[in-house]
CSV table of C-alpha atoms in Angstrom, one decimal:
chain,number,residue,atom,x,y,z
A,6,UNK,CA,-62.3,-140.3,12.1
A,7,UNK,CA,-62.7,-141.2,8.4
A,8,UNK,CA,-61.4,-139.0,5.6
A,9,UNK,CA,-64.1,-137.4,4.7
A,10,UNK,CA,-65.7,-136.5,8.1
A,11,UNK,CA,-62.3,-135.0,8.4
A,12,UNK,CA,-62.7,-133.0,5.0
A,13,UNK,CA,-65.7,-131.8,6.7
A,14,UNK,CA,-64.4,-130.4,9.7
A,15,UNK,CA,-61.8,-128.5,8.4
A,16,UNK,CA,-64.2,-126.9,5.8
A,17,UNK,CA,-66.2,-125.8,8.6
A,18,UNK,CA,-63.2,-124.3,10.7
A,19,UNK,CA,-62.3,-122.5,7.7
A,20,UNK,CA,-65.7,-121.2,7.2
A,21,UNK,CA,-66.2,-120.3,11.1
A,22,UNK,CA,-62.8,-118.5,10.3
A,23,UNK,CA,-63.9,-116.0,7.2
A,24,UNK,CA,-67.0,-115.3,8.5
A,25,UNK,CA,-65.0,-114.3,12.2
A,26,UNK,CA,-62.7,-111.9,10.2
A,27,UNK,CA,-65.5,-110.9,7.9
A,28,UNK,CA,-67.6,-109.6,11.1
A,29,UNK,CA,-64.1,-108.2,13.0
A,30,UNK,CA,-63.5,-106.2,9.6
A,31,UNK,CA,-67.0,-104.8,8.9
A,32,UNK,CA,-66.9,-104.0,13.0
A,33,UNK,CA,-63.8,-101.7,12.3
A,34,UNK,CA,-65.3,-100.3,9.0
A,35,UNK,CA,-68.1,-99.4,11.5
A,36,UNK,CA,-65.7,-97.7,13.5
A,37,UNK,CA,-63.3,-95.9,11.8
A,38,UNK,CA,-65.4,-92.7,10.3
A,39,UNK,CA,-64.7,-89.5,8.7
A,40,UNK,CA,-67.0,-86.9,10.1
A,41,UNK,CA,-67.7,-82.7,8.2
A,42,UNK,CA,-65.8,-80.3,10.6
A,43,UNK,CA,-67.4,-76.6,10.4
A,44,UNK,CA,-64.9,-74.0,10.7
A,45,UNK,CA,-66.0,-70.1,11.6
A,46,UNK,CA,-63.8,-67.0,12.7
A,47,UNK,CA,-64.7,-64.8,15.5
A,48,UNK,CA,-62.4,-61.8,15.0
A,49,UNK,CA,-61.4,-59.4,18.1
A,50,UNK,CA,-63.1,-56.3,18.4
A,51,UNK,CA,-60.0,-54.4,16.5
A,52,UNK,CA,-60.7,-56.9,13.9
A,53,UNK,CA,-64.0,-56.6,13.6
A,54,UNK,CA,-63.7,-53.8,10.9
A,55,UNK,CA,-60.3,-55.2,9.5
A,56,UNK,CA,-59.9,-56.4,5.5
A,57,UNK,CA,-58.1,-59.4,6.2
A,58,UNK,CA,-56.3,-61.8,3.3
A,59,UNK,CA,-54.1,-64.5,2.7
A,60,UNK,CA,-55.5,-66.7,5.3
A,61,UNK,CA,-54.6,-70.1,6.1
A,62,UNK,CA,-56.3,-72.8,7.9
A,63,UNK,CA,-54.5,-75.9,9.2
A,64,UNK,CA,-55.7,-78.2,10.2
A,65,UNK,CA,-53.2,-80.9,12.1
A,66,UNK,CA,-53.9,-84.7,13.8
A,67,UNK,CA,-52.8,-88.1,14.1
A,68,UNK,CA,-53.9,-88.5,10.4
A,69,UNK,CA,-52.4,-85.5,8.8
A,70,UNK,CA,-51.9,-82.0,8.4
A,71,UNK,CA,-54.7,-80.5,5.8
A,72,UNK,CA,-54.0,-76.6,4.7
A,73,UNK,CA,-57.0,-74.5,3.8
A,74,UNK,CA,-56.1,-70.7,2.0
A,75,UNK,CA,-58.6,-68.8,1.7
A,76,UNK,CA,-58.8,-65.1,0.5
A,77,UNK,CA,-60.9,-64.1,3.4
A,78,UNK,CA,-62.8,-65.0,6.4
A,79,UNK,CA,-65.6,-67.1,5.5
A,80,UNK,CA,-66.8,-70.4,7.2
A,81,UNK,CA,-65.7,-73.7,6.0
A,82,UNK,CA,-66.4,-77.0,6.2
A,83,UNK,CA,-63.7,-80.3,5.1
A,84,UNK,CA,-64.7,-83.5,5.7
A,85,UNK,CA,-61.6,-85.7,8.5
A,86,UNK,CA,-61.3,-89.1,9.5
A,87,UNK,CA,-62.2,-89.3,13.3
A,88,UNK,CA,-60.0,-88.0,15.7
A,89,UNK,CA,-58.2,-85.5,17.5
A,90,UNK,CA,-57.3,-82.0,15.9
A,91,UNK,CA,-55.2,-79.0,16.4
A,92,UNK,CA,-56.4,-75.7,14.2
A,93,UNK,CA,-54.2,-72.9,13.3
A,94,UNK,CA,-55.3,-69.8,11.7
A,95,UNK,CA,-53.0,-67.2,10.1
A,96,UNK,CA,-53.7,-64.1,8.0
A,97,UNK,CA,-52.7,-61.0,7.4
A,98,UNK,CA,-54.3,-57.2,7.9
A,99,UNK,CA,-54.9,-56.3,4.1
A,100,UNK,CA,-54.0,-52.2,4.9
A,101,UNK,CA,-51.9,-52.6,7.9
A,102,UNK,CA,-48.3,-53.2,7.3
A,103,UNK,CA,-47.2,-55.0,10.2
A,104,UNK,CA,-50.6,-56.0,11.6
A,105,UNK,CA,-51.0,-60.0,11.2
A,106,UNK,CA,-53.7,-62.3,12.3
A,107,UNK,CA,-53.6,-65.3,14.6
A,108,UNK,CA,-55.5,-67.8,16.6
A,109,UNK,CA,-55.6,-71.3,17.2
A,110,UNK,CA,-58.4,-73.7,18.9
A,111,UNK,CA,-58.8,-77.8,19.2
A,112,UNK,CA,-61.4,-80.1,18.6
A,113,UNK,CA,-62.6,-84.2,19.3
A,114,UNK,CA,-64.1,-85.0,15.7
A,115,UNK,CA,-66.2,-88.0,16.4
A,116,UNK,CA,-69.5,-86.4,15.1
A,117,UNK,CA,-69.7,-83.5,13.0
A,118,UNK,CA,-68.0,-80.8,14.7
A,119,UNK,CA,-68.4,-77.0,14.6
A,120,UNK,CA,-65.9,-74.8,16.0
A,121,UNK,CA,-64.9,-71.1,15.9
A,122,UNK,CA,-61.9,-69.8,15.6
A,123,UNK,CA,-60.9,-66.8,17.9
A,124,UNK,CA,-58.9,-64.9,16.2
A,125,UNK,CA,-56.1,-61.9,17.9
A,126,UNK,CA,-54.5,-58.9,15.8
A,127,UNK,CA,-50.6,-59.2,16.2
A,128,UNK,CA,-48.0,-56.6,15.1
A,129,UNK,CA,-44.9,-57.7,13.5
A,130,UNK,CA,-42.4,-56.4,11.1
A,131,UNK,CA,-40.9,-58.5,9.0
A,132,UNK,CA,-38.1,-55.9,7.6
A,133,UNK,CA,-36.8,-53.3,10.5
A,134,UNK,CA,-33.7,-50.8,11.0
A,135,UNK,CA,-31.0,-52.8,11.6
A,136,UNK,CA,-28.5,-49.9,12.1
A,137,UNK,CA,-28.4,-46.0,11.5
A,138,UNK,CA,-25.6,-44.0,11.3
A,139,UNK,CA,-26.9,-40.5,11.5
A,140,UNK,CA,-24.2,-38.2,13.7
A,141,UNK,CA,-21.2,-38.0,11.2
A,142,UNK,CA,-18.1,-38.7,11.8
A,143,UNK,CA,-16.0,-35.2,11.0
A,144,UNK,CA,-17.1,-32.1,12.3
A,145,UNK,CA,-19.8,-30.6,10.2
A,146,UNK,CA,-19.4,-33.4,7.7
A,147,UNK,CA,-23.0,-35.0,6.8
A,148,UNK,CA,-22.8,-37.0,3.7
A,149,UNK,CA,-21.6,-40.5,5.7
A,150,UNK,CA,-24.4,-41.3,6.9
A,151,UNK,CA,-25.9,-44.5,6.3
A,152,UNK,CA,-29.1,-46.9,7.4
A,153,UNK,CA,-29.1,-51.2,7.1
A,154,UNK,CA,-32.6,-52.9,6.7
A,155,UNK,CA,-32.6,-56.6,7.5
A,156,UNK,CA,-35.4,-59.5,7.0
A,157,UNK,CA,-35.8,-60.1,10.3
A,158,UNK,CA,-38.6,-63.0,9.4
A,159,UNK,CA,-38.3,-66.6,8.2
A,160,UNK,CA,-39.7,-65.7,4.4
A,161,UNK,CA,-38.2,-64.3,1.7
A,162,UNK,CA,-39.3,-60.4,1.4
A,163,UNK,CA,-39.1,-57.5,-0.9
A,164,UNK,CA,-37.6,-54.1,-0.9
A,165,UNK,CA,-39.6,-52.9,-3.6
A,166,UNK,CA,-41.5,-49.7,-3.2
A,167,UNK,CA,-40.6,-49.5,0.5
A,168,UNK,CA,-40.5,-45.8,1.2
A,169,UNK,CA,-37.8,-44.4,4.0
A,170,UNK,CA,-38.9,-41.0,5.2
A,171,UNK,CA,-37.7,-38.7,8.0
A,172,UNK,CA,-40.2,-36.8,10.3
A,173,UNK,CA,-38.7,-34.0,12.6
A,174,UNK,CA,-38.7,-36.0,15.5
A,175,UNK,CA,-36.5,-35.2,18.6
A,176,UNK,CA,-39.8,-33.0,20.2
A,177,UNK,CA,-40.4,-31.6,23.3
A,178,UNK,CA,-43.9,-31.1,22.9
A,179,UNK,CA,-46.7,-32.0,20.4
A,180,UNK,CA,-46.2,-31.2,16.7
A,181,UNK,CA,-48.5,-29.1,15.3
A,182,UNK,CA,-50.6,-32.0,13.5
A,183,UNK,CA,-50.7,-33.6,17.5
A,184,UNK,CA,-51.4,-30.8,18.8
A,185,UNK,CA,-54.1,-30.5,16.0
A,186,UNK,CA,-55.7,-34.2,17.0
A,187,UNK,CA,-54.0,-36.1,14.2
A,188,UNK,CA,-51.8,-38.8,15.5
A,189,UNK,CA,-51.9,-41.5,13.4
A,190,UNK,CA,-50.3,-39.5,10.3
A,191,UNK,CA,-46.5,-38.8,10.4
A,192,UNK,CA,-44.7,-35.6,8.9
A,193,UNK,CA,-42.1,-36.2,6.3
A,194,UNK,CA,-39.8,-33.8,7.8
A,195,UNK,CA,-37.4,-31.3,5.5
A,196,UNK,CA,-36.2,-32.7,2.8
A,197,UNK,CA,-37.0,-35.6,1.0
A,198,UNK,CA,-38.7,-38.8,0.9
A,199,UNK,CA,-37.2,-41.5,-0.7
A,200,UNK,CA,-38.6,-45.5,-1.8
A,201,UNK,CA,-37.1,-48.3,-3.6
A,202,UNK,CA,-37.5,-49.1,-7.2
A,203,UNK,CA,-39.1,-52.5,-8.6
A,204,UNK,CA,-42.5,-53.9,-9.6
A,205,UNK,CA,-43.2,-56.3,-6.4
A,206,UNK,CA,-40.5,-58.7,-6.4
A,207,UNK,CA,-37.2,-57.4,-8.4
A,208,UNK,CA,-35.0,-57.2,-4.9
A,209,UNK,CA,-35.6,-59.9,-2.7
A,210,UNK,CA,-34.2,-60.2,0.6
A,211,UNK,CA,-33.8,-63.8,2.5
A,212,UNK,CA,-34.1,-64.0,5.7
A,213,UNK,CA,-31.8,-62.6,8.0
A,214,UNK,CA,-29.6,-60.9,5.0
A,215,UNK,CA,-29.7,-56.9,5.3
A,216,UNK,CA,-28.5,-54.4,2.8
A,217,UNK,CA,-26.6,-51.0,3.2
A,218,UNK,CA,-28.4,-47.9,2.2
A,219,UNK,CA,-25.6,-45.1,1.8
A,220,UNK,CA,-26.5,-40.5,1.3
A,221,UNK,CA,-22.9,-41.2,-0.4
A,222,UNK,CA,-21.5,-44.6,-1.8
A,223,UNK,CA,-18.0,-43.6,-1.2
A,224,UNK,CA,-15.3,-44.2,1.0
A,225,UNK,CA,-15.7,-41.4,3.0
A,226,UNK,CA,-12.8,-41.7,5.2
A,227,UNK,CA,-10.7,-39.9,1.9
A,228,UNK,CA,-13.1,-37.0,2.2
A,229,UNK,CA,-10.8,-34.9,3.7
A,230,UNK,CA,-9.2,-34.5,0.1
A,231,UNK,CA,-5.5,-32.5,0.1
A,232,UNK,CA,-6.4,-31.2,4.0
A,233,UNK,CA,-4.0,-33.7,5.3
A,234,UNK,CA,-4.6,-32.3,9.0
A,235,UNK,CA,-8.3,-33.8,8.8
A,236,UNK,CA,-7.2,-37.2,8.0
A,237,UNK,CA,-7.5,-38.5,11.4
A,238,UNK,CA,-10.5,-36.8,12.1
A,239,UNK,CA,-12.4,-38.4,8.5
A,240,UNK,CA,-10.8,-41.3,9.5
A,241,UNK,CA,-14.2,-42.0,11.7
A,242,UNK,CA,-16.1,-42.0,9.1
A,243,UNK,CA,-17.3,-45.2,7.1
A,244,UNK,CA,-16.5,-46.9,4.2
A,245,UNK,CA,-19.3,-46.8,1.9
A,246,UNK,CA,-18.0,-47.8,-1.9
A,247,UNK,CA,-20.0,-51.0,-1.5
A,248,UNK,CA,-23.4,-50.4,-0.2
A,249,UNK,CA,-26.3,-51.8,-1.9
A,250,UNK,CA,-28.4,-48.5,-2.5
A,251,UNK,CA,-27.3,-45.2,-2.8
A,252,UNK,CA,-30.0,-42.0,-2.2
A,253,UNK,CA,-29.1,-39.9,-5.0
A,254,UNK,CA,-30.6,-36.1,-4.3
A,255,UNK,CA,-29.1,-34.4,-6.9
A,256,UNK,CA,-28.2,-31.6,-5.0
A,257,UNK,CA,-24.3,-31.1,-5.5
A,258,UNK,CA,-24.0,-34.7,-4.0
A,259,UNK,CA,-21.8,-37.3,-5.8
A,260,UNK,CA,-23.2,-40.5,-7.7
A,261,UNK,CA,-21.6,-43.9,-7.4
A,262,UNK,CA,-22.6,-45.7,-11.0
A,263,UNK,CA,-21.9,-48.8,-9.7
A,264,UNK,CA,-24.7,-48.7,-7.4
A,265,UNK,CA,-28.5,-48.8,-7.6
A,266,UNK,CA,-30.2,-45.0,-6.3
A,267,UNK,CA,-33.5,-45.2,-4.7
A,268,UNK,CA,-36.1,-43.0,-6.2
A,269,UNK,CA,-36.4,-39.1,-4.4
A,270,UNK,CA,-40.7,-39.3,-4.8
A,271,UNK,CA,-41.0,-36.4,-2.6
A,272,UNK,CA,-39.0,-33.2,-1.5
A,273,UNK,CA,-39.7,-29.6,0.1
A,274,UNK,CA,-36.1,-28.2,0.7
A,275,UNK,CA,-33.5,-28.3,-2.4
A,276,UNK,CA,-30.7,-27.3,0.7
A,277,UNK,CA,-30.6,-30.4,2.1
A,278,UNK,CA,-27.8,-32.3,0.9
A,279,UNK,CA,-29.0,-35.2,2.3
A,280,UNK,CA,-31.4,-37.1,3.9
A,281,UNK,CA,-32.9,-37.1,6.8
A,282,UNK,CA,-30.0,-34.9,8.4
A,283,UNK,CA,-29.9,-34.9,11.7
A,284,UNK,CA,-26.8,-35.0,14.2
A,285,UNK,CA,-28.5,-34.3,17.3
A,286,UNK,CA,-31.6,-36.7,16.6
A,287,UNK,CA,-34.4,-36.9,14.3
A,288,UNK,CA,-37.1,-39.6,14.1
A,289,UNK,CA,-37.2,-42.4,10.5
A,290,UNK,CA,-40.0,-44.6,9.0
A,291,UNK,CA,-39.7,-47.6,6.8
A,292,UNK,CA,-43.3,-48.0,5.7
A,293,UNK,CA,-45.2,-50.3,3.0
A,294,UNK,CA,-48.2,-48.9,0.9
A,295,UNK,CA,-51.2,-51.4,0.2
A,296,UNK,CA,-51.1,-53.4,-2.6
A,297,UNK,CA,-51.9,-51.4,-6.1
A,298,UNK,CA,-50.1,-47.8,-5.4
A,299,UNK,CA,-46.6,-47.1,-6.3
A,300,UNK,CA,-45.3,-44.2,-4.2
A,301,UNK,CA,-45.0,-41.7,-6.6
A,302,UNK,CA,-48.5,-42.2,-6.9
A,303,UNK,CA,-49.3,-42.1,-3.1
A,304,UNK,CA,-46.9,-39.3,-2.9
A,305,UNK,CA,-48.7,-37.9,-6.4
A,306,UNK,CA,-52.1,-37.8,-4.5
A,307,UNK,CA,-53.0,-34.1,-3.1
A,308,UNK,CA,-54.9,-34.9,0.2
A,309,UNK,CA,-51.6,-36.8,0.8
A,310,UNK,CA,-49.4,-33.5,1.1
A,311,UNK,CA,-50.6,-31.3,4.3
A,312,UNK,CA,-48.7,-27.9,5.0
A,313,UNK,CA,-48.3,-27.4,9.1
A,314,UNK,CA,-51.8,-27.0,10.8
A,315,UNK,CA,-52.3,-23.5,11.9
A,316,UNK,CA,-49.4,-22.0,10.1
A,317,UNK,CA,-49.3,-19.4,6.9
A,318,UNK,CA,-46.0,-21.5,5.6
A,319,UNK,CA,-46.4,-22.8,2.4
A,320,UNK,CA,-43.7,-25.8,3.0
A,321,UNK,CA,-45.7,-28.7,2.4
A,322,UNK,CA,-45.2,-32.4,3.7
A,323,UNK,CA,-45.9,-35.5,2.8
A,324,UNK,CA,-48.0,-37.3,5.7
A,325,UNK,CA,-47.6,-41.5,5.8
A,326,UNK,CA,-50.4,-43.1,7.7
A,327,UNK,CA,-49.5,-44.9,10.7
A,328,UNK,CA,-50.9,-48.2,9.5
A,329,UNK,CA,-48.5,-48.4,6.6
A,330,UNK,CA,-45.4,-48.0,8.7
A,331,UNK,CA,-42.9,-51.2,9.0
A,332,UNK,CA,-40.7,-49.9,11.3
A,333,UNK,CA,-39.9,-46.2,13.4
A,334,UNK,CA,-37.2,-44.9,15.5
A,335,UNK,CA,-36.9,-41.8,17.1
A,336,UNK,CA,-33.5,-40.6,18.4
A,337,UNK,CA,-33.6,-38.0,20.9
A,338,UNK,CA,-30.5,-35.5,21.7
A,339,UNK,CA,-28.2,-37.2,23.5
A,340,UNK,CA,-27.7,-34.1,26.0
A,341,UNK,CA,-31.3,-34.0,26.9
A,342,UNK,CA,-33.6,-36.4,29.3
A,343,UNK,CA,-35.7,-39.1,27.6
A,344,UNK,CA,-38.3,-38.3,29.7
A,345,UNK,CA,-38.6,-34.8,28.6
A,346,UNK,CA,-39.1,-35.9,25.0
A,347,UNK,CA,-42.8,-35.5,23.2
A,348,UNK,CA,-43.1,-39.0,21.3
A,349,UNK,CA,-43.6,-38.7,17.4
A,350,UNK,CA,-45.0,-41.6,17.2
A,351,UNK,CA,-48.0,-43.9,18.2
A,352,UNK,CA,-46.6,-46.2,21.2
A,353,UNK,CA,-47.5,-49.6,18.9
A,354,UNK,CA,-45.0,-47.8,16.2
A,355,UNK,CA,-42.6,-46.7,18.8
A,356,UNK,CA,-43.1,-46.2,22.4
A,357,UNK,CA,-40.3,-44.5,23.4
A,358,UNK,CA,-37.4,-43.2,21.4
A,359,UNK,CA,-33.6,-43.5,22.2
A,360,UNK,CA,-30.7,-41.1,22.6
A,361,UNK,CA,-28.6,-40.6,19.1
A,362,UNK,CA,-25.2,-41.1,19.3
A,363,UNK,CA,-23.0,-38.6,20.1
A,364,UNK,CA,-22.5,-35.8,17.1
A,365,UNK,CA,-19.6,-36.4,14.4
A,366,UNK,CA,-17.7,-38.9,16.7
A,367,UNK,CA,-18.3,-41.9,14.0
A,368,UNK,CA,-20.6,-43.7,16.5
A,369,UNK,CA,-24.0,-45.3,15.4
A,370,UNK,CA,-27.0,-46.8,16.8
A,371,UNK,CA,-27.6,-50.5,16.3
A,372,UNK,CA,-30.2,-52.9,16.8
A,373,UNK,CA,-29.7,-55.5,19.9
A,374,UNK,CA,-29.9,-59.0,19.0
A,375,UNK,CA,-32.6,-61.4,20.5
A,376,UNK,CA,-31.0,-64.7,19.8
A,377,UNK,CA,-28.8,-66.9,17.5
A,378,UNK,CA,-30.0,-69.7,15.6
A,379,UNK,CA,-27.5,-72.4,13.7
A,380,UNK,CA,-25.4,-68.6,12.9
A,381,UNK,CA,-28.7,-67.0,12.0
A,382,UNK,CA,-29.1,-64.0,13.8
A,383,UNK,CA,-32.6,-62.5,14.8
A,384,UNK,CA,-32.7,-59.1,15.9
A,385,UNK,CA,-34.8,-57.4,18.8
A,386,UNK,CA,-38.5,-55.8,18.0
A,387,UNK,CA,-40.6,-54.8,20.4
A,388,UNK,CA,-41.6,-51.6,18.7
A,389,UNK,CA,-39.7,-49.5,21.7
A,390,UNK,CA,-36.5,-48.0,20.4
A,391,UNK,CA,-34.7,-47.4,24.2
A,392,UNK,CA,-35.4,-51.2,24.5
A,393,UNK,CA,-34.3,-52.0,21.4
A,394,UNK,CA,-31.1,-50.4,20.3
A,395,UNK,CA,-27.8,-49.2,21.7
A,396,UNK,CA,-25.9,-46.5,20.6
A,397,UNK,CA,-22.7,-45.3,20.5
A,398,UNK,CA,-21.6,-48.6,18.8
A,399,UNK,CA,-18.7,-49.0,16.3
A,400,UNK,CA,-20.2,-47.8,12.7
A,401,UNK,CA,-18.5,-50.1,10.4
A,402,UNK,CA,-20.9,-51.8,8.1
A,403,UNK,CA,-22.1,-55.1,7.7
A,404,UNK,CA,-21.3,-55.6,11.1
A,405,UNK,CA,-22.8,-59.2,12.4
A,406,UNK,CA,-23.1,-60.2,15.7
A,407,UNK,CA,-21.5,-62.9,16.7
A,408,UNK,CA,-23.3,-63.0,20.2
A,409,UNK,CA,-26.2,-61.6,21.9
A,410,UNK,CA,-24.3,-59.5,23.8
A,411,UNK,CA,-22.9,-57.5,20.6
């Protein structure tokens, strides 16, 4: 073959050849589409009413996760390369403090795609009781007790203006607002209701750190002061010099300056020299108010204060709504029968309470762990104090688990 027939050939091969991968790369642009994917929310029926916020959208496949926020629940529509996807939804109950929103769904995007979202109200707190100490440790001795809040979530969370109140509790019957056909409101009890200081985000908490909440920041097991013969019997009683928070009543109690007081925004009984007294049982909230009231302002507001249905008292109480509560127990008498107990609260708040420790022998109730993760521990919640705590456990605080047996 001469040179230049040669020539030719070759220019032809190479021709054939661009014009192959030419064809092979257009074929692949023609197959390799992105396509609009419609996402709408269809809400359970308990939603259906609901104000819900801070939602999220993600969106997850073979060619990456996409995350959508959105301030409510509106349809949207992004445009994804074809493919398989996964959707998450997340959000949160705007006036409910432990109620969340959830739901997931999948969908083949090789057209455009609509899809809807069904979405399921789930109840979790992020920040519960971790322990109360609530019986005493010396014989008529009340101003030891203390209470330990922990982030029981995987975010950071805040302690400011959580309020802490302490209804009766420890029934046998219906209360009078029960009783009355109000249920979802919860008496503050005598004495006083209490709720951290801070803007929004002064006191963080991480996740799984909890902080000691002291009536006294001292070490009470000197109480005894020049009775010598009682110092065995204080010695059951904690040390509290380093707590976190101190509740400050100013009733005759003593002030630690070295430690932060939380704010008295309600009280009906200047006797009680502490709070939330109650050696034989009594029931305690840790509740959240929506977004834009302080407590003194919720506690301020006079449809908020209720004196006792049917009763000429004038002792008035101030009534947190059921929706704003975080966390309740109820501790019942430890000499009486569980099942003889009236619940204080709504079952998804606390279906059935659990027997206090055993009066002024330094014992408290503490919350049973669910599991242990690289030392992190996560603490039980299923909204049912007998399931949920022991009691009659060692009171020293800061005690951690090492196990989930402890």
């Amino acid at each position: 073959m001469c040179k230049k027939a040669k020539h030719l050939l070759l220019s032809l091969l190479a021709g054939t050849l661009i014009t192959t991968l030419a064809s092979c790369n257009k074929e692949n642009d023609d197959q390799i589409q992105s396509y609009p994917l419609t996402i709408s929310f269809a809400p359970s029926d308990e939603l259906a009413s609901a104000e819900i916020s801070n939602v999220k959208v993600i969106v997850s496949g073979a060619a990456g996760n996409d995350t959508i926020a959105m301030t409510s629940l509106q349809p949207t529509t992004i445009t994804k390369v074809q493919g398989q996807y996964k959707i998450t939804v997340t959000g949160k109950v705007t006036n409910e403090a432990a109620a969340y929103v959830n739901g997931t769904g999948a969908v083949d995007l090789y057209a455009p795609q609509k899809i809807s979202i069904n979405l399921a109200k789930r109840l979790e707190s992020p920040l519960v009781f971790k322990t109360l100490y609530t019986t005493a440790g010396a014989q008529y001795y009340m101003l030891d007790g203390y209470f330990e809040i922990v982030n029981n979530s995987d975010e950071v969370q805040y302690l400011d203006q959580l309020v802490l109140s302490a209804p009766a509790g420890n029934a046998k019957q219906a209360n009078a607002w029960q009783a009355s056909g109000i249920t979802d409101l919860y008496e503050s009890g005598q004495g006083s209701v209490l709720a951290f200081p801070g803007s929004g985000k002064d006191y963080p908490i991480q996740p799984g750190e909890f902080v000691v909440i002291a009536n006294e920041a001292m070490n009470h097991t000197l109480a005894y002061g020049e009775d010598i013969s009682k110092r065995e019997e204080y010695a059951k009683s904690p040390n509290l010099i380093n707590a976190d928070w101190e509740i400050y009543l100013n009733t005759g109690d003593a002030d630690n300056p070295d430690v932060p007081n939380l704010e008295v925004i309600f009280s009906n009984n200047k006797y009680m020299k502490a709070f939330g007294l109650g050696v034989m049982g009594r029931s305690y909230i840790l509740a959240k108010l929506p977004e834009g009231i302080t407590p003194k302002a919720f506690a301020a507001i006079e449809t908020n204060i209720q004196t006792v249905p049917g009763s000429s008292s004038s002792m008035t109480y101030l009534m947190i709504p059921s929706k704003y509560v975080l966390d309740a127990v109820d501790l019942y008498n430890p000499n009486t029968d569980a099942a003889d107990h009236y619940p204080t609260f709504l079952a998804k708040d606390d279906a059935t309470g659990v027997h206090c420790s055993g009066s002024y022998q330094g014992k408290c109730v503490r919350r049973k762990v669910s599991k242990i993760v690289n030392g992190r521990v996560y603490y039980q919640d299923t909204n049912n104090s007998n399931a949920d705590f022991k009691n009659n456990q060692d009171n020293t605080p800061r005690f951690v688990p090492t196990s989930v047996d402890e």
